[in-house]
Coordinates of C-alpha atoms and ligand atoms in Angstrom, one line a residue:
M1 CA 3.0 4.7 13.6
T2 CA 0.6 3.0 16.1
T3 CA 1.2 -0.7 16.5
F4 CA -0.8 -3.3 18.5
K5 CA 2.1 -3.4 20.9
N6 CA 1.9 0.2 21.9
L7 CA -1.8 0.0 22.3
G8 CA -1.1 -1.8 25.6
L9 CA -2.4 -5.3 24.7
C10 CA -1.0 -8.4 26.4
T11 CA 1.6 -10.5 24.6
E12 CA -0.9 -13.4 24.0
L13 CA -3.2 -11.1 22.1
I14 CA -0.3 -9.5 20.1
T15 CA 0.9 -13.0 19.1
A16 CA -2.6 -13.9 18.0
V17 CA -3.1 -10.7 15.8
D18 CA 0.4 -11.3 14.4
C19 CA -0.7 -14.9 13.4
L20 CA -3.8 -13.5 11.9
G21 CA -1.7 -11.3 9.7
F22 CA -2.9 -8.0 11.2
E23 CA 0.1 -5.8 10.7
N24 CA -1.2 -2.5 12.1
P25 CA -4.3 -1.5 13.9
M26 CA -7.1 -0.2 11.7
P27 CA -8.4 3.4 12.5
V28 CA -11.4 2.2 14.5
Q29 CA -9.0 0.0 16.5
E30 CA -6.5 2.9 17.1
Q31 CA -9.3 4.8 18.7
V32 CA -11.4 2.2 20.5
I33 CA -8.7 -0.1 22.0
P34 CA -7.0 2.5 24.2
F35 CA -10.4 4.0 25.1
V36 CA -11.8 0.7 26.3
M37 CA -8.6 -0.2 28.1
N38 CA -8.0 3.2 29.8
E39 CA -11.3 5.0 30.3
T40 CA -14.3 4.2 32.4
C41 CA -17.2 5.7 30.4
D42 CA -19.5 4.3 27.7
L43 CA -18.8 4.5 24.0
I44 CA -20.9 5.3 20.9
A45 CA -19.0 4.4 17.8
L46 CA -20.3 5.3 14.4
A47 CA -18.5 2.7 12.3
Q48 CA -19.3 0.8 9.1
T49 CA -19.2 -2.9 8.9
G50 CA -15.9 -4.2 7.7
T51 CA -13.8 -1.5 9.4
G52 CA -12.3 -3.9 11.9
K53 CA -14.7 -3.2 14.8
T54 CA -14.8 -6.8 16.1
A55 CA -11.1 -6.6 17.0
A56 CA -11.6 -3.0 18.1
F57 CA -13.9 -4.1 21.0
G58 CA -12.8 -7.8 21.2
L59 CA -9.1 -7.3 21.8
P60 CA -9.4 -4.8 24.7
L61 CA -12.3 -6.8 26.3
L62 CA -10.2 -10.0 26.2
N63 CA -7.4 -8.1 27.7
L64 CA -9.6 -6.8 30.5
I65 CA -11.6 -9.9 31.6
N66 CA -10.5 -12.0 34.4
S67 CA -9.9 -15.5 33.0
E68 CA -9.8 -17.0 36.4
K69 CA -13.4 -16.0 37.2
K70 CA -15.9 -18.4 35.8
Q71 CA -18.6 -15.7 35.3
T72 CA -20.1 -14.0 32.3
Q73 CA -18.3 -10.7 32.2
V74 CA -18.9 -9.6 28.6
L75 CA -22.2 -9.8 26.8
I76 CA -22.2 -9.0 23.1
L77 CA -25.4 -8.6 21.1
S78 CA -25.6 -9.0 17.4
P79 CA -28.5 -8.7 15.0
T80 CA -28.1 -12.1 13.2
R81 CA -27.0 -15.6 13.9
E82 CA -24.4 -15.4 11.3
L83 CA -22.8 -12.3 12.7
C84 CA -23.1 -13.8 16.2
I85 CA -21.1 -16.9 15.1
Q86 CA -18.6 -14.7 13.2
I87 CA -18.0 -12.6 16.3
A88 CA -17.6 -15.6 18.5
N89 CA -15.1 -17.2 16.0
D90 CA -13.1 -14.0 15.7
L91 CA -12.9 -13.7 19.5
K92 CA -11.8 -17.3 19.8
N93 CA -9.0 -16.6 17.2
Y94 CA -7.9 -13.6 19.2
A95 CA -7.9 -15.6 22.4
Q96 CA -6.1 -18.6 21.0
Y97 CA -2.9 -18.1 23.1
M98 CA -4.8 -17.2 26.3
S99 CA -5.8 -19.9 28.7
G100 CA -9.0 -20.3 30.6
I101 CA -11.2 -18.2 28.3
K102 CA -14.5 -19.5 27.2
I103 CA -16.7 -17.9 24.6
V104 CA -20.2 -19.1 23.8
P105 CA -22.4 -18.0 21.0
V106 CA -26.2 -18.3 21.5
Y107 CA -28.6 -17.7 18.6
G108 CA -31.9 -18.7 17.2
G109 CA -32.6 -21.5 14.7
E110 CA -30.3 -23.9 16.6
N111 CA -31.0 -26.4 19.4
I112 CA -31.4 -24.4 22.6
I113 CA -30.6 -27.4 24.9
S114 CA -27.0 -27.6 23.6
Q115 CA -26.6 -23.9 24.1
I116 CA -27.9 -24.1 27.6
R117 CA -25.4 -26.9 28.3
Q118 CA -22.6 -24.6 27.1
L119 CA -23.8 -21.8 29.3
T120 CA -23.6 -24.0 32.4
E121 CA -19.9 -23.8 32.0
Q122 CA -20.1 -20.1 32.9
P123 CA -18.3 -18.6 29.8
Q124 CA -16.6 -15.2 30.4
I125 CA -18.0 -14.0 27.1
V126 CA -21.5 -14.6 25.7
V127 CA -22.3 -13.5 22.1
A128 CA -26.1 -13.5 21.5
T129 CA -28.9 -12.6 19.2
P130 CA -31.6 -10.6 21.1
G131 CA -34.5 -13.1 20.6
R132 CA -32.6 -16.1 21.8
L133 CA -31.1 -14.3 24.7
I134 CA -34.6 -13.2 25.9
D135 CA -35.7 -16.8 25.6
L136 CA -32.7 -17.9 27.8
I137 CA -33.4 -15.1 30.3
N138 CA -37.0 -16.2 30.6
R139 CA -35.9 -19.8 31.2
K140 CA -33.4 -18.4 33.7
K141 CA -30.6 -20.2 31.9
V142 CA -28.2 -17.3 31.5
K143 CA -26.6 -15.4 34.4
L144 CA -26.0 -11.8 33.6
D145 CA -25.4 -10.3 37.0
H146 CA -21.6 -10.1 36.6
V147 CA -21.7 -8.5 33.2
S148 CA -19.3 -5.6 33.3
F149 CA -19.3 -4.9 29.5
L150 CA -22.2 -4.9 27.2
V151 CA -21.5 -4.5 23.5
L152 CA -24.3 -3.6 21.0
D153 CA -22.9 -4.5 17.6
E154 CA -24.7 -3.2 14.5
A155 CA -27.2 -1.5 16.8
D156 CA -29.1 0.1 13.9
E157 CA -29.6 -3.3 12.3
M158 CA -31.0 -4.7 15.5
L159 CA -33.6 -1.9 15.5
N160 CA -34.3 -2.3 11.8
M161 CA -35.1 -5.9 12.6
G162 CA -37.6 -5.0 15.2
F163 CA -35.5 -5.9 18.3
Q164 CA -36.1 -2.6 20.1
E165 CA -38.3 -4.1 22.8
D166 CA -36.0 -7.1 23.3
L167 CA -33.0 -4.7 23.5
E168 CA -34.6 -2.6 26.2
T169 CA -35.5 -5.8 28.2
I170 CA -31.8 -6.9 27.9
L171 CA -30.5 -3.5 28.8
Q172 CA -32.6 -3.7 32.0
S173 CA -31.4 -7.2 32.8
V174 CA -27.7 -6.3 33.0
P175 CA -26.1 -4.5 36.0
D176 CA -26.4 -0.7 35.9
E177 CA -22.7 -0.3 36.6
R178 CA -21.6 -2.1 33.4
R179 CA -20.0 -0.2 30.6
T180 CA -21.8 -0.1 27.3
L181 CA -20.1 0.0 23.9
L182 CA -22.5 0.7 21.1
F183 CA -21.5 0.3 17.4
S184 CA -23.6 1.4 14.6
A185 CA -23.2 2.1 10.9
T186 CA -25.8 4.8 11.0
M187 CA -27.3 6.9 13.8
P188 CA -31.1 7.0 13.5
K189 CA -33.1 8.8 16.1
A190 CA -34.1 5.5 17.9
I191 CA -30.4 4.7 18.6
E192 CA -29.9 8.2 20.0
Q193 CA -32.9 7.6 22.3
I194 CA -31.6 4.3 23.5
A195 CA -28.2 5.9 24.1
Q196 CA -29.8 8.7 26.1
K197 CA -31.9 6.3 28.2
Y198 CA -29.4 3.5 28.9
M199 CA -25.9 4.9 28.6
R200 CA -23.9 7.2 30.8
D201 CA -21.2 9.8 30.1
S202 CA -20.8 8.3 26.7
K203 CA -18.0 9.3 24.4
S204 CA -18.9 9.4 20.7
I205 CA -16.4 8.6 18.1
S206 CA -16.9 8.4 14.4
I207 CA -14.9 6.5 11.9
G208 CA -15.6 8.3 8.7
I209 CA -18.2 10.9 8.3
R210 CA -21.7 10.6 9.9
N211 CA -23.9 8.5 7.6
S212 CA -21.1 8.3 5.1
G213 CA -20.2 5.5 2.8
S214 CA -16.8 3.9 3.1
D215 CA -14.0 5.8 1.3
N216 CA -13.1 2.6 -0.5
V217 CA -16.4 2.4 -2.3
E218 CA -17.0 3.9 -5.7
H219 CA -20.7 4.6 -6.3
I220 CA -22.0 4.4 -9.9
Y221 CA -25.4 4.2 -11.5
Y222 CA -26.9 3.3 -14.8
T223 CA -30.2 4.8 -16.1
V224 CA -32.4 2.4 -18.1
Q225 CA -36.0 1.8 -18.8
A226 CA -37.5 -0.1 -15.8
A227 CA -38.3 -3.0 -18.2
N228 CA -34.6 -3.3 -19.1
R229 CA -33.3 -3.7 -15.6
Y230 CA -32.5 -7.4 -16.1
L231 CA -30.7 -6.9 -19.4
A232 CA -28.7 -4.1 -17.8
L233 CA -27.8 -6.4 -14.9
K234 CA -26.5 -9.0 -17.3
R235 CA -24.4 -6.5 -19.1
I236 CA -22.9 -5.2 -15.9
V237 CA -22.0 -8.8 -14.9
D238 CA -20.7 -9.5 -18.4
I239 CA -18.4 -6.5 -18.5
N240 CA -17.0 -7.6 -15.1
P241 CA -16.0 -11.2 -15.7
D242 CA -14.3 -11.4 -12.3
I243 CA -17.3 -10.1 -10.4
Y244 CA -17.9 -11.5 -6.9
G245 CA -21.0 -9.6 -5.7
I246 CA -24.4 -9.4 -4.2
V247 CA -27.4 -8.2 -6.2
F248 CA -29.9 -6.7 -3.8
C249 CA -33.6 -7.0 -4.6
R250 CA -36.6 -5.5 -2.8
T251 CA -38.8 -8.6 -2.5
R252 CA -38.5 -12.3 -2.1
Q253 CA -40.3 -12.8 -5.4
E254 CA -38.0 -10.4 -7.3
T255 CA -35.0 -12.1 -5.7
K256 CA -36.2 -15.5 -6.9
D257 CA -37.0 -14.2 -10.4
V258 CA -33.7 -12.5 -10.9
A259 CA -31.7 -15.5 -9.6
E260 CA -33.7 -18.0 -11.7
K261 CA -33.2 -15.9 -14.8
L262 CA -29.4 -15.6 -14.1
M263 CA -29.1 -19.3 -13.5
R264 CA -31.1 -20.1 -16.6
D265 CA -28.8 -17.8 -18.6
G266 CA -25.8 -19.7 -17.5
Y267 CA -24.5 -17.4 -14.7
N268 CA -23.0 -18.8 -11.5
A269 CA -25.7 -17.3 -9.3
D270 CA -28.1 -18.3 -6.5
A271 CA -30.8 -16.7 -4.4
L272 CA -30.9 -16.0 -0.7
H273 CA -34.3 -15.0 0.7
G274 CA -36.6 -15.6 3.6
D275 CA -38.5 -18.4 2.0
L276 CA -35.5 -20.7 2.3
S277 CA -35.1 -23.0 5.3
Q278 CA -32.2 -22.3 7.6
P279 CA -30.1 -25.3 6.2
Q280 CA -30.8 -24.0 2.6
R281 CA -29.7 -20.5 3.6
D282 CA -26.6 -21.8 5.3
S283 CA -25.7 -23.9 2.2
V284 CA -26.1 -20.9 -0.2
M285 CA -24.1 -18.6 2.1
N286 CA -21.3 -21.2 2.5
K287 CA -21.1 -21.6 -1.3
F288 CA -20.9 -17.9 -1.6
R289 CA -18.3 -17.5 1.1
I290 CA -16.0 -20.0 -0.4
R291 CA -16.6 -18.4 -3.8
N292 CA -18.3 -21.4 -5.3
L293 CA -20.9 -18.8 -6.2
Q294 CA -20.0 -15.7 -8.1
I295 CA -23.3 -13.8 -7.7
L296 CA -25.7 -13.9 -4.8
V297 CA -29.1 -12.4 -5.4
A298 CA -30.6 -11.5 -2.0
T299 CA -33.1 -9.5 0.0
D300 CA -31.7 -7.1 2.6
V301 CA -33.0 -9.2 5.5
A302 CA -31.6 -12.4 4.2
A303 CA -28.1 -11.0 3.5
R304 CA -27.8 -9.4 6.9
G305 CA -25.8 -12.2 8.4
L306 CA -23.5 -12.6 5.5
D307 CA -20.0 -11.5 6.3
V308 CA -17.7 -11.5 3.3
N309 CA -14.8 -9.2 2.8
D310 CA -13.7 -9.4 -0.8
L311 CA -16.9 -8.4 -2.6
T312 CA -16.0 -6.6 -5.8
H313 CA -19.5 -5.3 -6.4
V314 CA -22.8 -4.6 -4.6
I315 CA -25.6 -4.1 -7.1
N316 CA -28.8 -2.4 -6.3
Y317 CA -31.2 -4.0 -8.7
N318 CA -33.7 -1.6 -7.2
L319 CA -32.8 1.4 -5.0
P320 CA -33.9 0.8 -1.4
D321 CA -36.6 3.0 0.1
D322 CA -34.4 3.9 2.9
V323 CA -31.0 5.7 2.5
E324 CA -29.7 3.8 5.5
I325 CA -30.3 0.5 3.8
Y326 CA -28.3 1.9 0.9
T327 CA -25.4 2.6 3.3
H328 CA -25.6 -1.0 4.6
R329 CA -25.7 -2.5 1.2
S330 CA -22.8 -0.5 -0.1
G331 CA -20.9 -1.1 3.1
R332 CA -20.6 -4.7 2.2
T333 CA -18.0 -3.9 -0.4
G334 CA -14.8 -1.9 0.1
R335 CA -14.1 -3.7 3.4
A336 CA -10.8 -4.4 5.1
N337 CA -9.0 -1.7 3.1
K338 CA -10.1 -3.2 -0.2
K339 CA -11.8 -1.3 -3.1
G340 CA -15.4 -1.9 -4.0
I341 CA -18.1 -0.7 -6.4
A342 CA -21.7 0.0 -5.4
V343 CA -23.8 -0.1 -8.6
S344 CA -27.4 1.1 -8.8
I345 CA -29.7 0.4 -11.8
I346 CA -32.2 3.2 -11.9
H347 CA -34.9 4.5 -14.2
T348 CA -35.4 8.1 -15.2
R349 CA -37.7 9.0 -12.4
E350 CA -35.2 7.9 -9.8
H351 CA -32.5 10.6 -10.3
N352 CA -33.8 12.6 -7.4
R353 CA -33.3 9.5 -5.2
I354 CA -29.7 9.3 -6.3
R355 CA -29.2 13.0 -5.4
E356 CA -30.8 12.4 -2.0
I357 CA -28.5 9.4 -1.3
E358 CA -25.5 11.4 -2.6
R359 CA -26.3 14.1 0.0
M360 CA -26.6 11.5 2.8
V361 CA -23.5 9.5 2.1
K362 CA -21.6 12.6 1.1
K363 CA -20.3 11.0 -2.0
Q364 CA -20.8 11.9 -5.6
F365 CA -22.2 9.1 -7.8
K366 CA -20.8 8.6 -11.2
K367 CA -23.2 8.0 -14.1
E368 CA -22.0 5.3 -16.4
N369 CA -23.3 4.1 -19.7
V370 CA -24.6 0.5 -19.8
P371 CA -21.9 -1.2 -21.9
S372 CA -22.7 -1.9 -25.5
G373 CA -22.6 -5.5 -26.9
L374 CA -19.3 -4.6 -28.6
D375 CA -17.7 -3.3 -25.3
I376 CA -18.7 -6.6 -23.7
C377 CA -17.4 -8.8 -26.4
K378 CA -14.1 -6.9 -26.4
R379 CA -13.8 -7.2 -22.6
Q380 CA -14.6 -10.9 -22.6
L381 CA -12.2 -11.6 -25.4
F382 CA -9.3 -9.9 -23.6
Y383 CA -10.3 -11.5 -20.3
Q384 CA -10.0 -14.9 -21.9
I385 CA -6.7 -14.0 -23.4
E386 CA -5.4 -12.8 -20.0
R387 CA -6.6 -16.0 -18.4
M388 CA -4.8 -18.0 -21.1
E389 CA -1.6 -15.9 -20.6
H390 CA -1.6 -16.6 -16.8
V391 CA -2.9 -20.1 -16.7
Q392 CA -0.6 -22.4 -14.7
V393 CA 0.7 -25.2 -17.0
N394 CA 1.4 -28.5 -15.3
D395 CA 4.2 -29.6 -17.6
E396 CA 4.7 -33.0 -16.0
K397 CA 1.1 -34.1 -16.5
I398 CA 0.3 -32.4 -19.8
D399 CA 3.5 -33.3 -21.6
Q400 CA 2.4 -36.9 -22.1
F401 CA -0.7 -35.8 -24.1
L402 CA 0.8 -33.0 -26.1
P403 CA 2.4 -35.1 -28.9
H404 CA -1.1 -36.4 -29.9
V405 CA -2.5 -33.0 -29.7
F406 CA 0.3 -31.5 -31.8
K407 CA -0.2 -34.2 -34.4
K408 CA -4.0 -33.7 -34.5
L409 CA -3.6 -29.9 -35.0
E410 CA -0.5 -29.9 -37.2
Y411 CA -2.5 -29.0 -40.4
L412 CA -3.8 -25.8 -38.8
P413 CA -1.7 -22.6 -38.9
K414 CA -1.0 -20.9 -35.5
E415 CA -3.5 -18.0 -36.3
D416 CA -6.3 -20.5 -37.0
I417 CA -5.6 -22.4 -33.7
I418 CA -5.9 -19.1 -31.8
R419 CA -9.0 -18.1 -33.6
R420 CA -10.7 -21.4 -32.9
F421 CA -9.6 -21.6 -29.3
V422 CA -10.9 -18.1 -28.6
S423 CA -14.2 -18.9 -30.4
L424 CA -14.9 -21.8 -28.1
E425 CA -16.1 -19.5 -25.3
F426 CA -16.4 -16.3 -27.1
N427 CA -19.1 -17.3 -29.7
R428 CA -21.7 -17.3 -26.9
F429 CA -21.1 -13.6 -26.3
L430 CA -20.9 -12.8 -30.0
D431 CA -24.2 -14.6 -30.7
Y432 CA -26.0 -13.1 -27.7
Y433 CA -24.8 -9.5 -28.3
K434 CA -25.1 -9.7 -32.1
N435 CA -28.3 -7.5 -32.1
A436 CA -27.9 -5.9 -28.8
V437 CA -29.6 -2.5 -28.5
D438 CA -28.4 0.5 -26.5
L439 CA -30.1 0.3 -23.1
N440 CA -29.1 3.8 -22.0
I441 CA -31.5 6.6 -21.7
P442 CA -30.3 10.1 -21.3
D443 CA -30.2 11.8 -18.0
K444 CA -32.5 14.7 -17.0
P445 CA -31.0 18.0 -18.0
S446 CA -28.5 19.4 -15.4
K447 CA -29.2 22.6 -13.5
D448 CA -27.0 24.6 -16.0
E449 CA -29.3 23.6 -18.8
N450 CA -32.4 24.6 -16.9
H451 CA -32.6 27.9 -18.7
K452 CA -33.4 26.1 -22.0
S453 CA -37.1 26.0 -22.8
Q454 CA -39.0 22.8 -22.3
K455 CA -39.5 22.6 -26.0
E456 CA -35.8 22.8 -26.7
R457 CA -35.1 20.2 -24.1
N458 CA -37.7 17.8 -25.5
C459 CA -36.3 18.3 -29.0
E460 CA -32.7 17.6 -27.8
N461 CA -33.9 14.5 -25.8
R462 CA -35.7 13.2 -28.8
N463 CA -32.7 13.6 -31.0
N464 CA -30.3 12.1 -28.4
R465 CA -32.7 9.2 -27.8
D466 CA -32.9 8.6 -31.5
K467 CA -29.2 8.6 -31.9
T468 CA -28.4 6.5 -28.9
S469 CA -31.2 4.0 -29.4
K470 CA -30.1 3.2 -32.8
R471 CA -26.4 2.9 -32.4
G472 CA -25.0 -0.7 -32.2
Q473 CA -28.2 -2.4 -33.5
R474 CA -28.2 -4.3 -36.6
I475 CA -31.0 -4.3 -39.1
R476 CA -31.7 -6.7 -42.0
M477 CA -32.0 -5.1 -45.4
K478 CA -32.8 -6.5 -48.8
I479 CA -31.9 -5.5 -52.3
N480 CA -33.5 -6.7 -55.5
F481 CA -30.2 -8.0 -56.8
G482 CA -30.1 -11.8 -56.6
A483 CA -28.4 -14.9 -57.9
K484 CA -30.3 -14.6 -61.2
Q485 CA -28.5 -11.3 -61.8
N486 CA -25.2 -12.9 -60.8
A487 CA -25.1 -11.3 -57.4
S488 CA -22.1 -12.2 -55.2
P489 CA -21.0 -10.8 -51.8
R490 CA -18.3 -8.9 -53.7
A491 CA -20.7 -7.5 -56.2
I492 CA -23.1 -6.4 -53.5
L493 CA -20.3 -4.7 -51.5
G494 CA -19.0 -3.0 -54.7
L495 CA -22.5 -1.7 -55.5
I496 CA -23.1 -0.4 -52.0
N497 CA -19.6 1.3 -52.0
D498 CA -20.3 2.8 -55.4
I499 CA -23.7 4.2 -54.5
T500 CA -22.9 5.4 -51.0
N501 CA -19.3 6.4 -51.6
D502 CA -18.8 5.5 -47.9
K503 CA -16.5 2.7 -47.0
S504 CA -17.5 2.8 -43.3
I505 CA -20.8 1.2 -44.0
N506 CA -20.6 -2.1 -42.3
I507 CA -22.3 -4.9 -44.1
N508 CA -22.4 -8.5 -43.0
N509 CA -24.4 -11.7 -42.8
I510 CA -25.0 -11.6 -46.6
E511 CA -27.5 -14.1 -47.9
I512 CA -28.2 -14.4 -51.6
S513 CA -31.5 -15.9 -53.0
D514 CA -32.7 -16.1 -56.6
K515 CA -34.1 -12.6 -56.8
F516 CA -32.9 -10.8 -53.7
T517 CA -29.9 -10.4 -51.4
F518 CA -30.3 -9.9 -47.7
F519 CA -27.7 -8.4 -45.4
D520 CA -27.3 -6.8 -42.0
V521 CA -26.3 -3.2 -41.5
F522 CA -26.0 -1.0 -38.4
A523 CA -29.4 0.7 -37.9
D524 CA -28.1 4.2 -38.2
Q525 CA -26.4 3.4 -41.4
S526 CA -29.6 1.7 -42.8
E527 CA -31.2 5.2 -43.3
Q528 CA -28.0 6.4 -45.0
L529 CA -28.3 3.4 -47.4
L530 CA -32.0 4.0 -48.1
N531 CA -31.4 7.7 -48.9
A532 CA -28.3 7.0 -51.1
F533 CA -30.2 4.5 -53.2
Y534 CA -33.3 6.7 -53.4
R535 CA -31.3 9.7 -54.5
N536 CA -29.2 7.8 -57.0
N537 CA -30.5 7.8 -60.5
R538 CA -27.8 5.6 -62.0
T539 CA -29.2 2.4 -60.4
S540 CA -32.4 0.6 -61.0
F541 CA -31.7 -1.5 -57.9
E542 CA -33.9 -0.8 -54.9
I543 CA -33.0 -1.3 -51.4
D544 CA -35.5 -1.9 -48.5
I545 CA -35.8 -3.1 -44.9
A546 CA -36.3 -6.9 -45.0
K547 CA -39.2 -8.5 -43.3
E548 CA -38.0 -9.8 -40.0
S549 CA -37.2 -13.4 -40.3
K550 CA -38.2 -15.8 -37.6
K551 CA -34.5 -16.5 -36.8
Q552 CA -33.8 -12.9 -36.4
R553 CA -36.8 -12.3 -34.2
Q554 CA -35.3 -14.9 -31.9
Y555 CA -32.0 -13.1 -31.7
N556 CA -33.6 -9.8 -31.7
N557 CA -35.4 -9.8 -28.4
E558 CA -33.6 -6.7 -27.4
G559 CA -33.9 -4.8 -30.7
H560 CA -37.5 -5.7 -31.3
N561 CA -39.0 -2.2 -30.7
F562 CA -36.5 -0.5 -32.9
Y563 CA -37.1 -3.0 -35.6
E564 CA -40.8 -2.4 -35.6
N565 CA -40.2 1.3 -35.7
A566 CA -37.9 1.0 -38.6
R567 CA -40.4 -1.1 -40.5
K568 CA -43.1 1.6 -39.9
R569 CA -40.6 4.2 -41.2
A570 CA -39.9 2.0 -44.2
K571 CA -43.7 1.9 -44.9
S572 CA -43.9 5.6 -45.1
D573 CA -40.9 5.5 -47.5
K574 CA -43.1 3.7 -50.0
S575 CA -44.5 6.9 -51.4
Q576 CA -40.9 8.1 -51.9
K577 CA -40.2 5.0 -53.9
R578 CA -43.2 5.5 -56.0
D579 CA -41.9 9.0 -56.8
K580 CA -38.5 7.5 -57.7
R581 CA -40.1 5.0 -60.1
R582 CA -42.0 7.9 -61.7
R583 CA -38.8 10.0 -61.9
N584 CA -36.9 7.1 -63.5
K585 CA -39.7 6.6 -66.1
L586 CA -39.6 10.4 -66.8
N587 CA -35.8 10.3 -67.2
K588 CA -36.1 7.4 -69.6
K589 CA -38.7 9.3 -71.7
R590 CA -36.5 12.4 -71.6
T591 CA -33.5 10.3 -72.8
V592 CA -35.5 8.8 -75.6
S593 CA -36.9 12.1 -76.7
A594 CA -33.4 13.7 -76.5
K595 CA -32.2 11.0 -78.9
F596 CA -34.8 12.0 -81.4
T597 CA -34.2 15.7 -81.2
Ligands
LIG601 P1 -14.9 -6.5 11.0 O1 -15.3 -5.1 10.8 O2 -14.6 -6.7 12.4 O3 -15.9 -7.4 10.5 O4 -13.5 -6.8 10.3 C1 -13.4 -6.8 8.9 C2 -12.2 -7.6 8.4 O5 -11.0 -7.0 8.7 C3 -12.2 -9.0 9.1 O6 -11.9 -10.0 8.2 C4 -10.9 -8.9 10.0 O7 -10.3 -10.1 10.1 C5 -10.1 -7.9 9.3 N1 -9.2 -7.1 10.2 C6 -9.6 -6.6 11.4 N2 -8.5 -5.9 11.9 C7 -7.5 -5.9 11.0 C8 -6.2 -5.4 10.9 N3 -5.7 -4.6 11.9 N4 -5.5 -5.6 9.9 C9 -6.0 -6.3 8.8 N5 -7.2 -6.9 8.8 C10 -8.0 -6.7 9.9

């Protein structure tokens, strides 16, 4: 097995990586460290972010520079100030046991004078963003004539951000005999052109497949109506109570809207976008880095500088226009050998985009169903129970209060205590998802199904849509059996069981008034009930869909359309009811006449 020791690094660096807890070199380090140390040509490395590239170039460069010479020997370019600071900090950590090494980061949005002051100390390593470096070159405040290594980190990002011209100016400002190490997550044409123009005898290495996503990332997608994106997002978050992720939006406005809605709905979220001032952006990023924030809603540009390793999820609230942006987004999870999930919320017309991205990243995407309200409630319930099981109990502190607590609760049986404790948090989910509709819409037919006629497919889709759109929703019904006729919940349930002969019909939320009883039933069972009562001649009770009460309309945001449809359907059932009344009358007449014959 390759170790840092047998890669030829000096003992100071080995001690440092040991201290940082790096046990073995990562694949990019196994390839790049010996190459930089032993070869003389340039390098083009296709490597995702989070694969350990900073140490891959940082360790051998620290090993190679002459700490006694007070000259800038290494220039590292990074697309954002955050990455710039990150690289400089990483290098300082690797160099912590070396003496005489000075590393200076220079980046925009910060006082240039203090950076100029640091540059006068002739650091051996300068880490810079292109714009600020150009400014310093123009002011003649940075000396690049002894640069023997130029590193272009996240080169594709630098081009995406419009730094091509700056990059070319910088490439012309460093000595021709330097070695160039170019790192990029993707290899667009413009990078190949830069490499051809400014690099010599370059060796190309690829960590992972060209344009591929990290192996540690699972790609999944959910298909919903475009108008249901936000509801789907909430369900994805709710089914993953431990989520720590970034939700990518296309525009600043969308970012603000989604973040505001999430905050208003009680999620631990915030927005990161270009309309924020630098201190505001720093504050949001810091909160996210230290996990004070669980969900960051961001534009691609704003999230560029964010370097976080433990993201569980990256969520594409909208698919990006560019497949390379998808690669960047998803590369933010599954880093440093951890597993991650890249989620895309799409609408039906975007399936082709998913296929296109699949081809590019060479990964198959898994279609998942947006979780139902019931799934979420179950997950949240068990999450709470797990938290309770694993909570650390501070016996010393809590023991003094417990006798009072025990005394206060002594009248409650254990089951009741558990029930109440669980309800404290859980009621919120139960209430919210009480009337949750199914947000899924069926996929387009697969290739195997293409031989079916369009008519057949339309018919199947309609049936599927009907089935899926109804399941899980609750609908309010009424029956003309009220307190005046001695109705009770038990009598109602007995009557329904009797008429339908189906114990699986799920009735709840029973409300009895003088003349009527109202109750909730699953939408797909409501039709079964209507039919059973209609067909049954033994009962004079009639069942119908209740008018939507104001309270229910409030709960029923999600189920509103279905509710309206059901009411329309109920209207058309009126003629059937008229028939039933006529038939009942006829039966009575027949019975009467039978008695007399
Ligand atoms: P990078 O791609 O350079 O941003 O690195 C991603 C993360 O991997 C950083 O947090 C590094 O500290 C960490 N890392 C780099 N090399 C190793 C290694 N050999 N073993 C464990 N973690 C590493």
